[in-house]
CSV table of C-alpha atoms in Angstrom, one decimal:
chain,number,residue,atom,x,y,z
A,207,UNK,CA,-9.1,-19.1,-29.9
A,208,UNK,CA,-9.5,-18.9,-26.2
A,209,UNK,CA,-9.7,-15.3,-24.5
A,210,UNK,CA,-7.9,-14.9,-21.1
A,211,UNK,CA,-10.1,-13.5,-18.4
A,212,UNK,CA,-8.1,-12.0,-15.6
A,213,UNK,CA,-10.5,-11.6,-12.8
A,214,UNK,CA,-11.6,-12.5,-9.2
A,215,UNK,CA,-15.1,-13.2,-7.8
A,216,UNK,CA,-16.4,-9.7,-7.9
A,217,UNK,CA,-19.5,-8.0,-9.2
A,218,UNK,CA,-17.2,-6.6,-12.1
A,219,UNK,CA,-15.7,-9.9,-12.9
A,220,UNK,CA,-19.0,-11.7,-13.1
A,221,UNK,CA,-20.2,-9.1,-15.7
A,222,UNK,CA,-17.7,-10.6,-18.0
A,223,UNK,CA,-18.0,-14.2,-17.3
A,224,UNK,CA,-21.8,-13.9,-17.8
A,225,UNK,CA,-21.1,-12.1,-21.2
A,226,UNK,CA,-18.6,-14.6,-22.6
A,227,UNK,CA,-21.0,-17.3,-21.7
A,228,UNK,CA,-23.9,-15.7,-23.3
A,229,UNK,CA,-21.8,-14.9,-26.2
A,230,UNK,CA,-20.7,-18.3,-26.5
A,231,UNK,CA,-17.0,-17.3,-26.5
A,232,UNK,CA,-13.9,-19.8,-25.5
A,233,UNK,CA,-12.3,-18.3,-22.4
A,234,UNK,CA,-10.2,-19.6,-19.5
A,235,UNK,CA,-10.0,-17.9,-16.0
A,236,UNK,CA,-6.8,-16.7,-14.8
A,237,UNK,CA,-7.5,-15.6,-11.3
A,238,UNK,CA,-5.9,-12.5,-9.9
A,239,UNK,CA,-6.2,-12.6,-6.2
A,240,UNK,CA,-7.0,-9.1,-5.1
A,241,UNK,CA,-7.0,-10.3,-1.4
A,242,UNK,CA,-3.2,-11.0,-1.8
A,243,UNK,CA,-2.4,-7.7,-3.9
A,244,UNK,CA,-1.9,-9.8,-7.1
A,245,UNK,CA,-3.4,-6.9,-9.1
A,246,UNK,CA,-0.3,-4.8,-8.4
A,247,UNK,CA,2.0,-7.5,-9.9
A,248,UNK,CA,4.1,-5.8,-12.9
A,249,UNK,CA,2.8,-8.7,-15.5
A,250,UNK,CA,-0.8,-7.5,-14.4
A,251,UNK,CA,-0.2,-3.8,-15.0
A,252,UNK,CA,1.0,-4.5,-18.2
A,253,UNK,CA,-2.6,-5.7,-19.0
A,254,UNK,CA,-4.4,-3.3,-16.8
A,255,UNK,CA,-2.7,0.0,-16.4
A,256,UNK,CA,-5.2,0.7,-13.6
A,257,UNK,CA,-4.3,-2.3,-11.4
A,258,UNK,CA,-7.9,-3.5,-11.5
A,259,UNK,CA,-9.8,-6.5,-12.5
A,260,UNK,CA,-11.2,-7.7,-14.7
A,261,UNK,CA,-9.1,-7.6,-18.0
A,262,UNK,CA,-8.9,-9.8,-20.9
A,263,UNK,CA,-6.4,-10.8,-23.5
A,264,UNK,CA,-7.8,-11.6,-26.8
A,265,UNK,CA,-5.5,-13.6,-29.1
A,266,UNK,CA,-7.7,-13.1,-32.1
A,267,UNK,CA,-8.3,-9.4,-31.8
A,268,UNK,CA,-8.7,-6.8,-34.5
A,269,UNK,CA,-7.1,-7.8,-38.0
A,270,UNK,CA,-6.3,-11.1,-35.9
A,271,UNK,CA,-3.7,-9.6,-33.9
A,272,UNK,CA,-3.7,-10.0,-29.8
A,273,UNK,CA,-5.3,-7.2,-27.8
A,274,UNK,CA,-5.8,-6.7,-24.2
A,275,UNK,CA,-8.6,-4.7,-22.8
A,276,UNK,CA,-9.1,-3.3,-19.3
A,277,UNK,CA,-12.1,-1.8,-17.7
A,278,UNK,CA,-15.3,-4.0,-17.6
A,279,UNK,CA,-17.5,-1.5,-19.5
A,280,UNK,CA,-14.8,-1.3,-22.3
A,281,UNK,CA,-14.5,-5.1,-22.2
A,282,UNK,CA,-18.4,-5.6,-22.5
A,283,UNK,CA,-18.3,-3.1,-25.6
A,284,UNK,CA,-15.5,-4.8,-27.2
A,285,UNK,CA,-17.0,-8.2,-26.8
A,286,UNK,CA,-20.3,-6.9,-28.2
A,287,UNK,CA,-18.4,-5.4,-31.3
A,288,UNK,CA,-16.5,-8.5,-31.8
A,289,UNK,CA,-19.4,-11.0,-31.7
A,290,UNK,CA,-22.2,-8.6,-32.9
A,291,UNK,CA,-24.4,-9.9,-30.0
A,292,UNK,CA,-26.1,-7.9,-27.2
A,293,UNK,CA,-25.0,-4.6,-28.9
A,294,UNK,CA,-27.5,-3.2,-31.6
A,295,UNK,CA,-26.3,-2.2,-35.0
A,296,UNK,CA,-28.5,0.8,-35.4
A,297,UNK,CA,-27.2,3.9,-33.5
A,298,UNK,CA,-30.6,4.5,-32.1
A,299,UNK,CA,-30.4,1.1,-30.7
A,300,UNK,CA,-27.2,1.7,-29.2
A,301,UNK,CA,-27.9,5.0,-27.4
A,302,UNK,CA,-29.8,3.5,-24.6
A,303,UNK,CA,-27.5,0.7,-24.0
A,304,UNK,CA,-24.5,3.3,-23.9
A,305,UNK,CA,-26.7,5.2,-21.2
A,306,UNK,CA,-27.3,2.4,-18.9
A,307,UNK,CA,-24.1,0.9,-19.2
A,308,UNK,CA,-22.6,4.5,-18.4
A,309,UNK,CA,-25.2,4.6,-15.4
A,310,UNK,CA,-24.0,1.4,-14.0
A,311,UNK,CA,-20.4,2.1,-14.3
A,312,UNK,CA,-20.8,5.7,-12.7
A,313,UNK,CA,-23.5,4.9,-10.4
A,314,UNK,CA,-24.8,1.3,-9.7
A,315,UNK,CA,-21.2,0.1,-8.9
A,316,UNK,CA,-19.2,2.7,-7.1
A,317,UNK,CA,-22.1,3.5,-4.8
A,318,UNK,CA,-22.8,0.0,-3.6
A,319,UNK,CA,-19.4,-0.5,-3.5
A,320,UNK,CA,-19.0,2.0,-0.8
A,321,UNK,CA,-21.8,-0.1,1.2
A,322,UNK,CA,-19.7,-3.1,0.7
A,323,UNK,CA,-16.9,-1.1,2.3
A,324,UNK,CA,-18.6,0.5,5.3
A,325,UNK,CA,-20.5,-2.6,6.1
A,326,UNK,CA,-17.2,-4.4,6.7
A,327,UNK,CA,-16.1,-2.1,9.3
A,328,UNK,CA,-16.1,-3.3,12.9
A,329,UNK,CA,-16.4,0.1,14.6
A,330,UNK,CA,-20.0,1.1,14.7
A,331,UNK,CA,-19.4,4.9,14.8
A,332,UNK,CA,-17.1,4.3,11.6
A,333,UNK,CA,-19.7,2.7,9.9
A,334,UNK,CA,-22.9,4.7,10.6
A,335,UNK,CA,-22.3,7.9,8.6
A,336,UNK,CA,-21.0,5.9,5.6
A,337,UNK,CA,-23.7,3.3,5.6
A,338,UNK,CA,-26.5,5.9,6.1
A,339,UNK,CA,-25.1,8.0,3.2
A,340,UNK,CA,-24.5,5.1,0.7
A,341,UNK,CA,-27.3,2.8,1.6
A,342,UNK,CA,-29.7,5.8,0.7
A,343,UNK,CA,-28.1,6.5,-2.5
A,344,UNK,CA,-28.0,2.7,-3.2
A,345,UNK,CA,-31.6,2.6,-2.7
A,346,UNK,CA,-32.3,5.6,-5.1
A,347,UNK,CA,-30.6,4.0,-7.7
A,348,UNK,CA,-32.5,0.7,-7.4
A,349,UNK,CA,-35.5,3.0,-7.6
A,350,UNK,CA,-34.1,4.5,-11.0
A,351,UNK,CA,-33.8,1.0,-12.5
A,352,UNK,CA,-37.2,0.0,-11.1
A,353,UNK,CA,-38.8,2.6,-12.8
A,354,UNK,CA,-37.2,2.0,-16.1
A,355,UNK,CA,-37.9,-1.7,-15.8
A,356,UNK,CA,-41.4,-0.9,-15.4
A,357,UNK,CA,-41.8,-0.1,-19.0
A,358,UNK,CA,-39.0,-2.1,-20.5
A,359,UNK,CA,-38.2,-5.9,-20.5
A,360,UNK,CA,-34.7,-5.2,-20.2
A,361,UNK,CA,-32.8,-1.8,-19.6
A,362,UNK,CA,-32.2,-0.9,-23.3
A,363,UNK,CA,-35.3,-2.6,-24.7
A,364,UNK,CA,-33.6,-5.9,-25.8
A,365,UNK,CA,-31.1,-7.9,-23.9
A,366,UNK,CA,-27.8,-6.0,-24.1
A,367,UNK,CA,-24.4,-5.8,-22.6
A,368,UNK,CA,-25.8,-3.2,-20.2
A,369,UNK,CA,-28.0,-5.7,-18.5
A,370,UNK,CA,-25.0,-7.8,-17.9
A,371,UNK,CA,-23.2,-4.9,-16.4
A,372,UNK,CA,-25.9,-4.2,-14.0
A,373,UNK,CA,-26.6,-7.8,-13.1
A,374,UNK,CA,-23.0,-8.0,-11.7
A,375,UNK,CA,-24.1,-5.8,-8.9
A,376,UNK,CA,-27.7,-6.5,-8.7
A,377,UNK,CA,-26.2,-9.8,-7.8
A,378,UNK,CA,-24.9,-8.5,-4.6
A,379,UNK,CA,-28.1,-7.1,-3.3
A,380,UNK,CA,-28.3,-9.0,-0.3
A,381,UNK,CA,-25.0,-7.4,0.8
A,382,UNK,CA,-26.5,-4.2,-0.2
A,383,UNK,CA,-29.3,-4.8,2.6
A,384,UNK,CA,-31.8,-4.6,-0.4
A,385,UNK,CA,-34.8,-6.7,-0.7
A,386,UNK,CA,-35.9,-7.0,-4.2
A,387,UNK,CA,-39.5,-7.3,-3.3
A,388,UNK,CA,-39.1,-3.6,-2.5
A,389,UNK,CA,-38.4,-3.2,-6.2
A,390,UNK,CA,-40.8,-5.6,-8.2
A,391,UNK,CA,-39.8,-4.6,-11.7
A,392,UNK,CA,-36.0,-5.4,-10.6
A,393,UNK,CA,-37.0,-8.4,-9.0
A,394,UNK,CA,-38.9,-9.8,-12.4
A,395,UNK,CA,-35.9,-8.6,-14.4
A,396,UNK,CA,-33.2,-10.3,-12.1
A,397,UNK,CA,-35.0,-13.5,-11.9
A,398,UNK,CA,-35.5,-13.6,-15.5
A,399,UNK,CA,-31.9,-13.3,-16.2
A,400,UNK,CA,-30.6,-15.5,-13.6
A,401,UNK,CA,-33.0,-18.2,-15.0
A,402,UNK,CA,-30.9,-18.0,-18.5
A,403,UNK,CA,-28.6,-20.9,-18.6
A,404,UNK,CA,-25.5,-18.9,-19.8
A,405,UNK,CA,-26.2,-16.6,-17.2
A,406,UNK,CA,-26.2,-19.3,-14.5
A,407,UNK,CA,-22.9,-20.8,-16.2
A,408,UNK,CA,-21.4,-17.5,-16.0
A,409,UNK,CA,-22.3,-16.8,-12.4
A,410,UNK,CA,-21.2,-20.4,-11.4
A,411,UNK,CA,-17.6,-20.0,-13.3
A,412,UNK,CA,-14.9,-20.6,-10.7
A,413,UNK,CA,-13.4,-17.1,-10.9
A,414,UNK,CA,-11.2,-17.8,-7.5
A,415,UNK,CA,-10.6,-21.3,-7.4
A,416,UNK,CA,-6.7,-21.3,-7.5
A,417,UNK,CA,-3.9,-19.2,-6.0
A,418,UNK,CA,-1.7,-17.7,-8.9
A,419,UNK,CA,1.2,-15.6,-8.5
A,420,UNK,CA,1.7,-13.3,-11.5
């Protein structure tokens, strides 16, 4: 049965398209044009109470009943549980996946997202403080990731949903004004993931190719 992916072409949206491709799950994209405010529509609110993309509707949820899930981290954990892929069964193996997924959700997403905001401002005075603050913290987070990957092929040891979550934001490193050559372990990890056929399909999936009123 086909999962409905409500999304737009953003780092958080890419996390889910990559995961769906890697998990070999059938899905269809239902674009939610956040530039037009479609995420505020009542129909989407019923799926995503926080009015944020992405969200999914799985017609074959627990006990075979339809279920909707919002928040990209929750979606990744749900898909990992559903398929048994990229989420270790032993608790000891899950701990680093949880840690690095929460690291992404709490830091390596909100902080680079502030860079996205301030870098788009036209007034140089308005831009200056925000960029100085958030670019410095963004680079610190890249450094944290680089140190972790110095000793691990993937962030939690084996490839997991945590990698997909982080990749969605590392994909925007040019917009963060970050040269991955400054973080060689991140560069190695990033290039290895981007070379995977399923990741490539997930990154190339059309998440914003039609206008759709909800």
